[in-house]
Amino acid sequence: MSAEYDEGHTIAGWTGVGIATVGSSVAGVGVCMVSAPLVSGGLAIVVLALLVTWGLHLAGWGKPPGVRPREQWGMRVRDTRARGGHGECLGCRLAGRGRRTVDAAVAVPRAAGASGPSSPSSPEAAVAETLR
């Protein structure tokens, strides 16, 4: 891995790894002891690790994928762009952040020479009605 990426060196990443390690250990003990409650509990802890990591990432304690400036490599550096979402981040997209697409009807320009309010069947009117 290139030193330019510095992936996973975050509070969110290490917290998630710590909780997931406990969960997989509990599940492993459950398998060895043939105990369904321990296996289920361990798997529940692993799911909790996923949710905690996701929450910390959305709060700014995780980092986006890709190249970052060297001054943002420290673990205690909070990501100020997290509120708006990271474009290529699945976690941000699942939370409704990140990549946003423009509706094709919004991009349709108004016909030249048209004056007055648009008719109800125009794309502008349909978008305005949708946004209300």
Coordinates of C-alpha atoms in Angstrom, one line a residue:
M1 CA 0.0 0.0 0.0
S2 CA 1.3 3.4 -0.8
A3 CA 2.1 5.8 2.0
E4 CA -0.1 8.4 0.3
Y5 CA -3.3 6.7 1.3
D6 CA -3.0 6.1 5.1
E7 CA -6.3 4.1 5.1
G8 CA -7.8 3.0 8.4
H9 CA -5.7 5.0 10.8
T10 CA -8.6 6.6 12.5
I11 CA -10.5 6.6 15.7
A12 CA -13.5 5.0 13.9
G13 CA -11.3 2.3 12.4
W14 CA -9.5 1.3 15.5
T15 CA -12.6 1.4 17.7
G16 CA -14.4 -0.8 15.2
V17 CA -11.6 -3.3 15.1
G18 CA -11.4 -3.5 18.9
I19 CA -15.1 -4.2 19.3
A20 CA -15.1 -6.7 16.4
T21 CA -12.2 -8.5 17.9
V22 CA -14.1 -9.0 21.1
G23 CA -17.2 -10.1 19.2
S24 CA -15.3 -12.6 17.1
S25 CA -13.6 -13.9 20.2
V26 CA -16.9 -14.5 22.0
A27 CA -18.3 -16.2 18.9
G28 CA -15.2 -18.4 18.7
V29 CA -15.6 -19.4 22.3
G30 CA -19.2 -20.2 21.5
V31 CA -18.2 -22.4 18.7
C32 CA -15.7 -24.3 20.8
M33 CA -18.2 -24.7 23.6
V34 CA -21.0 -25.5 21.2
S35 CA -23.1 -22.7 22.7
A36 CA -25.6 -21.0 20.4
P37 CA -26.2 -18.1 22.8
L38 CA -22.4 -17.3 22.8
V39 CA -22.2 -17.6 19.0
S40 CA -25.3 -15.3 18.7
G41 CA -23.9 -12.9 21.2
G42 CA -20.6 -12.7 19.5
L43 CA -22.2 -12.1 16.1
A44 CA -24.3 -9.4 17.7
I45 CA -21.2 -7.7 19.1
V46 CA -19.7 -7.8 15.6
V47 CA -22.8 -6.1 14.2
L48 CA -22.5 -3.5 17.0
A49 CA -18.9 -2.9 15.9
L50 CA -20.1 -2.1 12.4
L51 CA -22.7 0.3 13.6
V52 CA -20.3 2.1 16.0
T53 CA -17.7 2.4 13.3
W54 CA -20.3 3.8 10.9
G55 CA -21.6 6.3 13.4
L56 CA -18.0 7.5 14.3
H57 CA -17.3 7.9 10.6
L58 CA -20.4 10.0 10.0
A59 CA -19.4 12.1 13.1
G60 CA -16.1 12.9 11.4
W61 CA -13.8 10.4 13.2
G62 CA -13.3 8.3 10.1
K63 CA -11.6 9.4 6.9
P64 CA -12.7 9.3 3.2
P65 CA -11.1 6.8 0.9
G66 CA -8.3 8.1 -1.3
V67 CA -5.3 10.4 -1.1
R68 CA -5.3 13.0 1.7
P69 CA -2.9 15.8 2.5
R70 CA -0.2 14.7 5.0
E71 CA -1.5 17.1 7.7
Q72 CA -4.7 15.1 7.9
W73 CA -3.0 11.7 8.5
G74 CA -3.1 11.9 12.3
M75 CA -5.6 9.7 14.2
R76 CA -6.9 12.7 16.2
V77 CA -7.6 14.8 13.1
R78 CA -11.3 15.1 12.7
D79 CA -12.7 15.2 9.1
T80 CA -14.7 18.4 8.7
R81 CA -16.1 17.3 5.3
A82 CA -18.0 14.3 6.8
R83 CA -21.2 16.2 7.3
G84 CA -21.6 16.7 3.6
G85 CA -20.5 13.1 2.8
H86 CA -17.7 11.6 0.8
G87 CA -18.4 11.0 -2.8
E88 CA -17.1 7.5 -3.1
C89 CA -18.0 6.3 0.4
L90 CA -20.6 3.6 0.7
G91 CA -21.3 4.4 4.3
C92 CA -22.0 8.1 3.5
R93 CA -24.3 7.1 0.6
L94 CA -26.2 4.7 2.9
A95 CA -26.7 7.6 5.3
G96 CA -28.0 9.8 2.5
R97 CA -24.8 11.8 2.1
G98 CA -22.2 12.0 -0.6
R99 CA -22.9 11.6 -4.3
R100 CA -26.0 13.4 -5.4
T101 CA -27.4 13.2 -8.9
V102 CA -29.4 16.0 -10.6
D103 CA -32.8 15.1 -11.9
A104 CA -33.0 15.2 -15.8
A105 CA -36.1 17.4 -15.5
V106 CA -34.2 20.1 -13.6
A107 CA -31.5 20.3 -16.2
V108 CA -34.0 21.0 -19.0
P109 CA -33.7 24.7 -20.0
R110 CA -36.8 26.8 -20.5
A111 CA -37.7 27.3 -24.2
A112 CA -36.4 30.6 -25.7
G113 CA -39.0 33.3 -26.1
A114 CA -41.4 31.7 -23.5
S115 CA -42.9 34.3 -21.3
G116 CA -45.2 34.2 -18.3
P117 CA -45.7 31.3 -15.9
S118 CA -44.9 27.9 -17.2
S119 CA -47.8 25.5 -18.0
P120 CA -48.5 22.7 -15.5
S121 CA -47.2 20.1 -18.1
S122 CA -43.8 21.8 -18.3
P123 CA -40.7 20.1 -16.7
E124 CA -40.2 23.1 -14.4
A125 CA -43.7 22.8 -13.1
A126 CA -43.3 19.1 -12.5
V127 CA -40.1 19.6 -10.6
A128 CA -41.6 22.5 -8.5
E129 CA -44.6 20.3 -7.7
T130 CA -42.3 17.5 -6.6
L131 CA -40.3 19.8 -4.4
R132 CA -43.4 21.1 -2.5

